[in-house]
mmCIF file of C-alpha atoms and ligand atoms in Angstrom:
data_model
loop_
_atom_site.group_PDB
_atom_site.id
_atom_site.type_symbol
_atom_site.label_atom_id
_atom_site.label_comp_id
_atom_site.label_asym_id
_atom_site.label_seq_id
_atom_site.Cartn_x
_atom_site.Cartn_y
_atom_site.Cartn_z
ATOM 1 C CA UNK O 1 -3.093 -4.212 -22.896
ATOM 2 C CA UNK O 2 -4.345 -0.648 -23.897
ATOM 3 C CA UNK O 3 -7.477 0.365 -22.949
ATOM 4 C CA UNK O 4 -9.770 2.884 -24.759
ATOM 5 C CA UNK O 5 -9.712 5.139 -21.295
ATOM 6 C CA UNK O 6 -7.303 8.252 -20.560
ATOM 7 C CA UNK O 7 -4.531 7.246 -18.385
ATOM 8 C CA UNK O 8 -4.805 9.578 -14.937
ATOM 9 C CA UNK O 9 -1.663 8.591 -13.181
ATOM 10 C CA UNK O 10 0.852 6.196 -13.481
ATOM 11 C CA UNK O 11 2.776 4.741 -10.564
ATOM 12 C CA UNK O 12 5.720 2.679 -10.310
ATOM 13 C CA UNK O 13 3.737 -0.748 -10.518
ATOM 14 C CA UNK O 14 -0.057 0.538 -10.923
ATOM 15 C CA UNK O 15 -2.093 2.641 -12.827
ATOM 16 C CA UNK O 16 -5.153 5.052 -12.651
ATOM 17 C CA UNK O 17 -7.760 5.241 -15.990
ATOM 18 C CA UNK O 18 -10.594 8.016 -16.343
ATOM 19 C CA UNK O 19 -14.039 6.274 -16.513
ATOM 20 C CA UNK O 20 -16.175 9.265 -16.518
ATOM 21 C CA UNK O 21 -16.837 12.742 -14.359
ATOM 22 C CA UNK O 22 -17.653 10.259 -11.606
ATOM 23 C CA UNK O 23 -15.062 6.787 -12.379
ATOM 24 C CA UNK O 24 -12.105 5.831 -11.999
ATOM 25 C CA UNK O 25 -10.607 2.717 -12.501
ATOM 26 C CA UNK O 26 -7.145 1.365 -10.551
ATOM 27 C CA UNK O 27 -5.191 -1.671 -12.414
ATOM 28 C CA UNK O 28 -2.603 -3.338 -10.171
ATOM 29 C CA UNK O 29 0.275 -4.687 -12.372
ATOM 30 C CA UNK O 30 2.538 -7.741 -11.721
ATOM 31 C CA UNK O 31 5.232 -5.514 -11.108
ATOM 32 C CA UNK O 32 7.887 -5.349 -8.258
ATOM 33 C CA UNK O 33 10.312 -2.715 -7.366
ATOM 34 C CA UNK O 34 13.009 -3.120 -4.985
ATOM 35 C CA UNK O 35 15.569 -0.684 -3.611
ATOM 36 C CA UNK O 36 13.187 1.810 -5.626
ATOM 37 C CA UNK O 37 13.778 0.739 -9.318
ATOM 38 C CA UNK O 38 10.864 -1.386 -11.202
ATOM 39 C CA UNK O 39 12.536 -4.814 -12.109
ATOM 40 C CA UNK O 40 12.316 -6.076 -15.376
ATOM 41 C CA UNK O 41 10.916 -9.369 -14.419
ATOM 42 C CA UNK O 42 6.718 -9.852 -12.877
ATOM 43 C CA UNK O 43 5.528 -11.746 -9.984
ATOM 44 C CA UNK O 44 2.559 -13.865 -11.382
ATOM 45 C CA UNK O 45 -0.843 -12.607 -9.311
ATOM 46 C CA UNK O 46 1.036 -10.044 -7.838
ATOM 47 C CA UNK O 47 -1.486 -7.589 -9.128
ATOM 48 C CA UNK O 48 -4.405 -9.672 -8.377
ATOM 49 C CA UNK O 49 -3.068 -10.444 -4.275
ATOM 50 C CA UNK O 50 -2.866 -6.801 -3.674
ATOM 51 C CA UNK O 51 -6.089 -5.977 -4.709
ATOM 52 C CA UNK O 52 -7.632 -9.065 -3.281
ATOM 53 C CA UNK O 53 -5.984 -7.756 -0.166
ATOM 54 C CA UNK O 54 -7.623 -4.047 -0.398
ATOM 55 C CA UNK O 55 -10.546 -5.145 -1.060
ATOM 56 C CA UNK O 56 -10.602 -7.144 2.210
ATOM 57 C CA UNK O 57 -9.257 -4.536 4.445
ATOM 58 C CA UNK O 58 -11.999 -2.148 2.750
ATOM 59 C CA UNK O 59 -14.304 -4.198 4.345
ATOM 60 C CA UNK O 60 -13.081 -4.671 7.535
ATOM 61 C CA UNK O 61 -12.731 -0.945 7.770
ATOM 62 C CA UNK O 62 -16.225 0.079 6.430
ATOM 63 C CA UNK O 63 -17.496 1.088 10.155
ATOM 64 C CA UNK O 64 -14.322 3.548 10.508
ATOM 65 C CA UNK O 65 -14.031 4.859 7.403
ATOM 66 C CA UNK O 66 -16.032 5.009 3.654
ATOM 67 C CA UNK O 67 -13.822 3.938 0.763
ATOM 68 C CA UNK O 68 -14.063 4.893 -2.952
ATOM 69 C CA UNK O 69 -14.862 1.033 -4.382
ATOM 70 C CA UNK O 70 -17.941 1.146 -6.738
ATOM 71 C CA UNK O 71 -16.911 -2.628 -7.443
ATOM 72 C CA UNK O 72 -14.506 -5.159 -8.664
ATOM 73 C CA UNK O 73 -16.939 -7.460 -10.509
ATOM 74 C CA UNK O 74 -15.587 -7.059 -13.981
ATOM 75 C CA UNK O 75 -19.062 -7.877 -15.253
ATOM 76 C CA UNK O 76 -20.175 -4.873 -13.727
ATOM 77 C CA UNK O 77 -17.647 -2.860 -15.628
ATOM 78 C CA UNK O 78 -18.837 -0.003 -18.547
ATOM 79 C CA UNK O 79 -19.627 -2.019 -21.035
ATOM 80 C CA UNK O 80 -16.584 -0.839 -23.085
ATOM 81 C CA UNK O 81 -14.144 -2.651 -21.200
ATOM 82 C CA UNK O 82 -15.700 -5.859 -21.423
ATOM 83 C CA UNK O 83 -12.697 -6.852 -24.219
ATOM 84 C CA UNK O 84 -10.687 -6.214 -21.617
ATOM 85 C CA UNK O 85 -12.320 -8.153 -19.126
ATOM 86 C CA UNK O 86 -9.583 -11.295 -18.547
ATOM 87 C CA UNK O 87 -6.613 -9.353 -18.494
ATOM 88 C CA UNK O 88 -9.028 -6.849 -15.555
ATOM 89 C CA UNK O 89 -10.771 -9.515 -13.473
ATOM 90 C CA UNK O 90 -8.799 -9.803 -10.174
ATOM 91 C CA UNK O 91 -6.308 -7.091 -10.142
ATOM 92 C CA UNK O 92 -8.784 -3.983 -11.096
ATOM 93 C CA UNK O 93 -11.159 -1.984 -8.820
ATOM 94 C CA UNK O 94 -13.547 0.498 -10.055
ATOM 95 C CA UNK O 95 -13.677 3.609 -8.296
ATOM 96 C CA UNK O 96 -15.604 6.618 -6.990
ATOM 97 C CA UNK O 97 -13.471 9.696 -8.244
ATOM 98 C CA UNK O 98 -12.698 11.964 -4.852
ATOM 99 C CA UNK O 99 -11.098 15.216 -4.652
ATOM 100 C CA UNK O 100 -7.488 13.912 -3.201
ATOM 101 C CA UNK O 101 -5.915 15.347 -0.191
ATOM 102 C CA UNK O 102 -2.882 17.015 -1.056
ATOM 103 C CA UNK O 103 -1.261 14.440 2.177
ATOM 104 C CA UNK O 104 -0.215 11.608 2.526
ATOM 105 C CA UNK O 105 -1.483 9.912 6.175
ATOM 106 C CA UNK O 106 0.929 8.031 7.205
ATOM 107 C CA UNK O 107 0.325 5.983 10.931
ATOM 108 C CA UNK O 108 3.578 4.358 12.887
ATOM 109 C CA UNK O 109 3.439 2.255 14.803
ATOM 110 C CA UNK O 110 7.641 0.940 14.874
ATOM 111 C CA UNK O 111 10.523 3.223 13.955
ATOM 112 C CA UNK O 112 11.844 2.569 10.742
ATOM 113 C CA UNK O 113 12.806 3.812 7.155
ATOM 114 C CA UNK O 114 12.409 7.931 6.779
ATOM 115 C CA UNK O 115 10.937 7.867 10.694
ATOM 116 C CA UNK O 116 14.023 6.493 11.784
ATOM 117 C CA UNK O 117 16.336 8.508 9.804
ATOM 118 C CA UNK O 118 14.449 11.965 10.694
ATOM 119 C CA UNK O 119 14.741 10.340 14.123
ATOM 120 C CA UNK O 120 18.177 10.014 14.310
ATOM 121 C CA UNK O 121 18.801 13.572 13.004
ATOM 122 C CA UNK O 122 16.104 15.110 15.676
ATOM 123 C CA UNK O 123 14.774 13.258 17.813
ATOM 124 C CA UNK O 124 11.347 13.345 16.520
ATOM 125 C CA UNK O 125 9.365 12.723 13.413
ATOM 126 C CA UNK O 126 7.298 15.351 11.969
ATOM 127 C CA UNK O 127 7.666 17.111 15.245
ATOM 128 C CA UNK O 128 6.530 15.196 17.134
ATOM 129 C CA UNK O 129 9.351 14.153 19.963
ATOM 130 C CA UNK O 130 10.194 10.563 20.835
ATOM 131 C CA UNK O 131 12.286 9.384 23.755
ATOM 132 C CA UNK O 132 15.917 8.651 23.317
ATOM 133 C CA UNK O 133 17.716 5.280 22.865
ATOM 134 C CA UNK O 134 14.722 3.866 20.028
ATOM 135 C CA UNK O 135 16.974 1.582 17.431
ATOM 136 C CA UNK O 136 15.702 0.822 13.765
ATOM 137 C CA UNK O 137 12.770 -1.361 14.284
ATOM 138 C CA UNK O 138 11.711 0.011 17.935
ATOM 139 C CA UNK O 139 7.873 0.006 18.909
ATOM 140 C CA UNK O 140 6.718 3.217 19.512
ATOM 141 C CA UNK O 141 5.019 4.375 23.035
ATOM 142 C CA UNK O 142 1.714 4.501 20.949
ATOM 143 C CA UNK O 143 1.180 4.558 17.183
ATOM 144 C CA UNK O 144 1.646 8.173 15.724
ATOM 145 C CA UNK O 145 0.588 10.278 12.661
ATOM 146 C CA UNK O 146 3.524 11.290 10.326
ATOM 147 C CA UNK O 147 2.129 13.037 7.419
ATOM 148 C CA UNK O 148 4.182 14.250 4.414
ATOM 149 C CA UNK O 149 3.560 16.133 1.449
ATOM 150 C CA UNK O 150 3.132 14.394 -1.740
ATOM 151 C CA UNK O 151 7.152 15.110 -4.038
ATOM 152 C CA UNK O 152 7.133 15.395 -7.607
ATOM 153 C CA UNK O 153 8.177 12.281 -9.663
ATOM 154 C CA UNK O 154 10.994 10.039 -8.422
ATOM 155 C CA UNK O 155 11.834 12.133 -5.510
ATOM 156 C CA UNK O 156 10.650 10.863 -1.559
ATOM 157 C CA UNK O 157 7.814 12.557 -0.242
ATOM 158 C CA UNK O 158 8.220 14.861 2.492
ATOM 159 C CA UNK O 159 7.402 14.854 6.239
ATOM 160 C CA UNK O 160 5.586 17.036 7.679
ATOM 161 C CA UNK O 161 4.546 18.247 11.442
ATOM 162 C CA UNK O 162 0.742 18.709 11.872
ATOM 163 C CA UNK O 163 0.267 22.437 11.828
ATOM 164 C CA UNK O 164 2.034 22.372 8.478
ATOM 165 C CA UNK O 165 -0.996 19.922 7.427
ATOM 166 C CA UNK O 166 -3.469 22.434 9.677
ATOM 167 C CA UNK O 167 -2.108 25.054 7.088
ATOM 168 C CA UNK O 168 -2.818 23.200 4.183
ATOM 169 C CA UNK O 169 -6.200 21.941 4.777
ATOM 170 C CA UNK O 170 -7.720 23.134 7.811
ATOM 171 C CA UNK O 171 -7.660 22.643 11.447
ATOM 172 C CA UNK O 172 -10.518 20.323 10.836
ATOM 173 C CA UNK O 173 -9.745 18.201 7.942
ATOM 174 C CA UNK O 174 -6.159 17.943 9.198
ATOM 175 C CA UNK O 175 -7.754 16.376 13.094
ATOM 176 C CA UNK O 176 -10.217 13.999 10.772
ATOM 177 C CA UNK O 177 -7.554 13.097 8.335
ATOM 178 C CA UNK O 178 -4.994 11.936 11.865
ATOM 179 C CA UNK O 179 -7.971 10.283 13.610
ATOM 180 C CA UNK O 180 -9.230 8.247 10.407
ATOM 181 C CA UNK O 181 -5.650 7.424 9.492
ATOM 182 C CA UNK O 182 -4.893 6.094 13.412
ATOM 183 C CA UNK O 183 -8.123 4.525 13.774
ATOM 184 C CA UNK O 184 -7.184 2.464 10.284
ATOM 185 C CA UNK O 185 -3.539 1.695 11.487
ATOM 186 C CA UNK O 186 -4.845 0.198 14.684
ATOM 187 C CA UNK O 187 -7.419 -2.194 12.981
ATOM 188 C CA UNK O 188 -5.115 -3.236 10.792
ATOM 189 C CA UNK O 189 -2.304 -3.845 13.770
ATOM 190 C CA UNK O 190 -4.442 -5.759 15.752
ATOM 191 C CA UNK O 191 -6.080 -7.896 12.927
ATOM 192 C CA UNK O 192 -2.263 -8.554 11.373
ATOM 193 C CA UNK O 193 -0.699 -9.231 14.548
ATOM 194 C CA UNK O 194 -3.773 -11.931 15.617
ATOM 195 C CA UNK O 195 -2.260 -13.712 12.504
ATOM 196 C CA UNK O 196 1.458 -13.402 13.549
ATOM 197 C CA UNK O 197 2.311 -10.478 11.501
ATOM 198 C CA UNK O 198 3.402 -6.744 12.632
ATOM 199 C CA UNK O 199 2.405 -4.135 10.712
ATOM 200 C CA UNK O 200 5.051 -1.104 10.984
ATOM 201 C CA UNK O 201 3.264 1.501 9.264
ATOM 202 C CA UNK O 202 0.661 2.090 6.928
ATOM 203 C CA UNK O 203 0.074 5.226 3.798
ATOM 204 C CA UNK O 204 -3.467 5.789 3.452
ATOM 205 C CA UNK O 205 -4.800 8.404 0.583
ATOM 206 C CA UNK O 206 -8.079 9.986 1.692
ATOM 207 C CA UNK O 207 -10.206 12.309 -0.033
ATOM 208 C CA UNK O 208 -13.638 14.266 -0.061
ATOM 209 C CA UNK O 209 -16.356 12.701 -1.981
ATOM 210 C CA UNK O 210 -19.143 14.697 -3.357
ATOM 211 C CA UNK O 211 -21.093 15.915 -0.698
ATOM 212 C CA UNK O 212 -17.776 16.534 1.346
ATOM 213 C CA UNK O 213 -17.386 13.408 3.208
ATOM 214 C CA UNK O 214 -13.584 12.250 3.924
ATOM 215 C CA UNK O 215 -13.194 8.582 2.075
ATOM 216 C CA UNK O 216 -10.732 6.247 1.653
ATOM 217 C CA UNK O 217 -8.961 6.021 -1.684
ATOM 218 C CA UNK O 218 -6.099 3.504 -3.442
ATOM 219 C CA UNK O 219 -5.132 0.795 -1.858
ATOM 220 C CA UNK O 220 -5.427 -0.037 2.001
ATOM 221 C CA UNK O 221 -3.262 -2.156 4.120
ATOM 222 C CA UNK O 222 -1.134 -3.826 0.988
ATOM 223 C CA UNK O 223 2.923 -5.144 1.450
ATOM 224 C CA UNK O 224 2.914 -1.707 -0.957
ATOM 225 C CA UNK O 225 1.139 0.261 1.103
ATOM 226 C CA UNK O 226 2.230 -1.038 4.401
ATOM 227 C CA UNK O 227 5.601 -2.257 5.943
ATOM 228 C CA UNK O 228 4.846 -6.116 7.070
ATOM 229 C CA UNK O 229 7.243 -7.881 9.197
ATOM 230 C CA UNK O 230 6.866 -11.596 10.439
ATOM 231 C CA UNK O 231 6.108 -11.435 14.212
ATOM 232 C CA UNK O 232 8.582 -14.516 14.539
ATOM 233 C CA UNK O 233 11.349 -13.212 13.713
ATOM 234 C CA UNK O 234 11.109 -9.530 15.023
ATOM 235 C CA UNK O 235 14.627 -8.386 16.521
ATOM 236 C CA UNK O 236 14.209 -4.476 17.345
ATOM 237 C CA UNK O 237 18.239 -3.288 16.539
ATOM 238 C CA UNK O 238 18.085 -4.189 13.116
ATOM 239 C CA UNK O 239 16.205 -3.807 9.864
ATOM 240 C CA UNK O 240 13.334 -6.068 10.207
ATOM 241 C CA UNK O 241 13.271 -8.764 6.972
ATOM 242 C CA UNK O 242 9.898 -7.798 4.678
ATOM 243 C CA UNK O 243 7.257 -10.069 4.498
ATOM 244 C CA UNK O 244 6.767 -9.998 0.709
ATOM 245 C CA UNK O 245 10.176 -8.915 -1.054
ATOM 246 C CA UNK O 246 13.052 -10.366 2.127
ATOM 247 C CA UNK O 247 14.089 -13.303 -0.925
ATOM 248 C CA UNK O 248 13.991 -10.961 -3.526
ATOM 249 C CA UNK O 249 15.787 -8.197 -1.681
ATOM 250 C CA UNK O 250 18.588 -10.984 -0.458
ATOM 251 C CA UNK O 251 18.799 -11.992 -3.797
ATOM 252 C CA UNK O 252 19.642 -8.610 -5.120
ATOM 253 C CA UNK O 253 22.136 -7.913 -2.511
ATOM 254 C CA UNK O 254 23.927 -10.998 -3.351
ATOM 255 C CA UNK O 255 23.491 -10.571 -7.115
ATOM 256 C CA UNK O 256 26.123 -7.777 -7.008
ATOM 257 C CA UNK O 257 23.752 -5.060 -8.449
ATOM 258 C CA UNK O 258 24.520 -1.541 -7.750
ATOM 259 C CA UNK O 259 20.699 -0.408 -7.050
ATOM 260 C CA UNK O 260 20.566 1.662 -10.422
ATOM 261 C CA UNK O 261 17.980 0.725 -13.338
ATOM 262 C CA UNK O 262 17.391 -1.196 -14.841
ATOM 263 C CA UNK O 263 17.261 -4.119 -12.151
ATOM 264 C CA UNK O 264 18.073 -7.794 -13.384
ATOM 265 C CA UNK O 265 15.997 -10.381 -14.156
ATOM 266 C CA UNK O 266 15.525 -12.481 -11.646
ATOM 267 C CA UNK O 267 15.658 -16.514 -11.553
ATOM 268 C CA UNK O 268 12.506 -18.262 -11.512
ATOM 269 C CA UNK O 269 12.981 -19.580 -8.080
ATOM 270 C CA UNK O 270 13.241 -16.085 -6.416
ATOM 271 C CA UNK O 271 9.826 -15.323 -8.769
ATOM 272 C CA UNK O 272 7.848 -18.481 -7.636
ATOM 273 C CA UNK O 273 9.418 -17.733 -3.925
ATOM 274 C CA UNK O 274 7.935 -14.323 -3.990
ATOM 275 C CA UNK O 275 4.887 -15.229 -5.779
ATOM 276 C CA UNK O 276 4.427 -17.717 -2.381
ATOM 277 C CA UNK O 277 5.089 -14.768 -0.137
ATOM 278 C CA UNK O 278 2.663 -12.831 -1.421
ATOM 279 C CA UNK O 279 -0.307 -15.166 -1.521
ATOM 280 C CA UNK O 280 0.769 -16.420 1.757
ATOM 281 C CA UNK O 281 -0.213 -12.915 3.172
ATOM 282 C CA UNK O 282 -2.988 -12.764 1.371
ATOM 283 C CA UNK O 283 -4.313 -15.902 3.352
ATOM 284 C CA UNK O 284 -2.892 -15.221 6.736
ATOM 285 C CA UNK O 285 -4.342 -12.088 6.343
ATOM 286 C CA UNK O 286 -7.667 -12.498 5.215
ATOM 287 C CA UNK O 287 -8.150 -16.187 6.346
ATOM 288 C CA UNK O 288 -9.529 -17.381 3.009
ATOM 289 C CA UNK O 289 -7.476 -19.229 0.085
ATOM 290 C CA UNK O 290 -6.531 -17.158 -3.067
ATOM 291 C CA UNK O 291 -7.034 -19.545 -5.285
ATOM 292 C CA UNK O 292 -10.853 -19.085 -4.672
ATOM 293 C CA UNK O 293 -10.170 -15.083 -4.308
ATOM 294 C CA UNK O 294 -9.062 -15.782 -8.038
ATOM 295 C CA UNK O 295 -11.703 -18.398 -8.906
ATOM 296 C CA UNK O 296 -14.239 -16.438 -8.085
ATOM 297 C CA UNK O 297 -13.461 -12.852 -9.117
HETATM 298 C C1 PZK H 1 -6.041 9.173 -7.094
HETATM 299 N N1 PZK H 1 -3.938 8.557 -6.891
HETATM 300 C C2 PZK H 1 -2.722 7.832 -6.564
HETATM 301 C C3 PZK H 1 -3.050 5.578 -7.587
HETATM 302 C C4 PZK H 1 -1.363 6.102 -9.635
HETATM 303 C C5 PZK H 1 -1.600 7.076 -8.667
HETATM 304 N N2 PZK H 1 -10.663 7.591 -6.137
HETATM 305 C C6 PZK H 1 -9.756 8.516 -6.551
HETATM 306 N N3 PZK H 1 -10.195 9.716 -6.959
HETATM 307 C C7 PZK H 1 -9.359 10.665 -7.377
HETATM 308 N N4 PZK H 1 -8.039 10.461 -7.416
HETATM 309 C C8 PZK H 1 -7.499 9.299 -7.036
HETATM 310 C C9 PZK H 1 -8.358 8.269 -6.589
HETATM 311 C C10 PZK H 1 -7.859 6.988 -6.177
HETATM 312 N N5 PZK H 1 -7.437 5.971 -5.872
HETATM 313 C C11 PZK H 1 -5.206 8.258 -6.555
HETATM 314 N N6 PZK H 1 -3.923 9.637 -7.635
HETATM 315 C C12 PZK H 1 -5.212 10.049 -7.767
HETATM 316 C C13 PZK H 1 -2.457 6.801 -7.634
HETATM 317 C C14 PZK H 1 -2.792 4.623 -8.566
HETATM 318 C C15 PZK H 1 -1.929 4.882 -9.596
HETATM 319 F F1 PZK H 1 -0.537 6.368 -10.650
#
């Protein structure tokens, strides 16, 4: 599919069109990368369960924060992407276009991943000190904001303490962009963990609309966004199995692949396994079936 719009931004598994001064408009792809390469093989709906998922969360979070979704009603889509419309419907948002924050918010709520590493060499994360003995997987004494500077392409972004965001954008912008991202982690917590799921961490991207007011931009709260770990089998000591990509990243391991691209094809069992995964988030999460997320979008 090519569509007759400029193409913003590419991540690894989504991408960002120019509408107009004003548009934007985010496709989630079927793609999946593990161990940070994209594998060569899709998850069916992948795409689609993601954004179904955002566009849920934006909703639960619309009395905490504003978010950038104009809609996802294809039919409401410039009318020069209506010959686009069936490969769109689902797994396509269109935006409000926001000046970005040059951070990204990141909320904690367990130790894992970069935390735990920086951790482990410090004995805080982005200055901010944590008691001794935590293991990989430990709840923290109270969620925290660990920020970190957007790297160029293919490298890890970078954490960074508070003041370093202060100096970036302001003592004020830096205090709204740690309450909003806090304030979205713990909705999101408590909300996942009523439905038997923990939600490590989140990355929000937030950015200044128009007339200056910080919004809520990307995705929210996805498996791609987010770290989610099945409450019933949470063993702090350990790395926690993922919610979404545990079969996929067990599969790997076994495979014999050495983690460099490309990644292998995977068997059709491991796809429809993960393709179960993720829609079985999708309706833990939100309560409601995907197949009528997808009948009706
Ligand atoms: C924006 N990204 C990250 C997302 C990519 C990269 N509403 C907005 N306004 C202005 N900029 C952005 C957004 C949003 N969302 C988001 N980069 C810019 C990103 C998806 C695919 F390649």
């Amino acid at each position: 599919m090519t569509l007759p719009l400029r193409l913003l931004a590419r991540g690894k598994v989504r991408e960002l069109y120019e509408v107009d001064d004003e548009h934007l408009l985010l496709v989630a792809s079927d793609r999946l990368s593990a161990y940070d390469v994209v594998l060569p093989t899709a998850i069916p709906d992948k795409g689609a369960v993601l954004t179904g998922l955002s566009l849920w969360w934006f909703g639960q979070l619309r009395d905490l924060v504003p978010d950038h979704l104009v809609t996802a009603d294809v039919s409401e889509y410039p009318v020069e992407l209506a010959p686009y419309a069936d490969s769109l419907r689902g797994r396509s948002m269109l935006c409000r276009r926001l000046q970005m924050q040059p951070v990204e918010c990141v909320a904690r709520g367990y130790l894992t991943g970069g935390g735990l590493k920086e951790y482990r060499e410090t004995g805080a994360v982005c200055g901010l000190a944590l008691p001794d003995g935590l293991e990989d997987g430990s709840r923290l004494p109270q969620p925290i904001f660990t920020p970190s500077t957007k790297a160029a392409v293919g490298a890890h972004d970078e954490n960074v303490s508070f003041e370093a965001v202060t100096a970036v954008v302001g003592a004020s912008v830096a205090e709204e962009l740690r309450r909003i991202t806090l304030a979205v982690y713990e909705r999101g917590a408590s909300l996942a963990a009523a439905r038997g799921i923990l939600l490590a961490d989140t990355k929000l991207e937030l950015g200044l609309d128009p007339a200056g007011v910080l919004t809520l931009g990307d995705e929210v709260l996805t498996p791609d966004s987010s770290r989610f770990w099945p409450a019933s089998s949470y063993e702090p000591g350990r790395p926690q199995p993922s919610y979404d990509k545990q079969y996929v990243r067990d599969w790997l391991s076994a495979s014999g692949w050495d983690r460099t691209a490309p990644g292998p094809e995977l068997p059709q069992d491991v796809v429809e396994q993960t393709r179960a995964r993720y829609v079985e988030a999708y309706e833990r999460i939100t309560g409601s079936s995907f197949e009528d997320y997808l009948r009706d979008a």
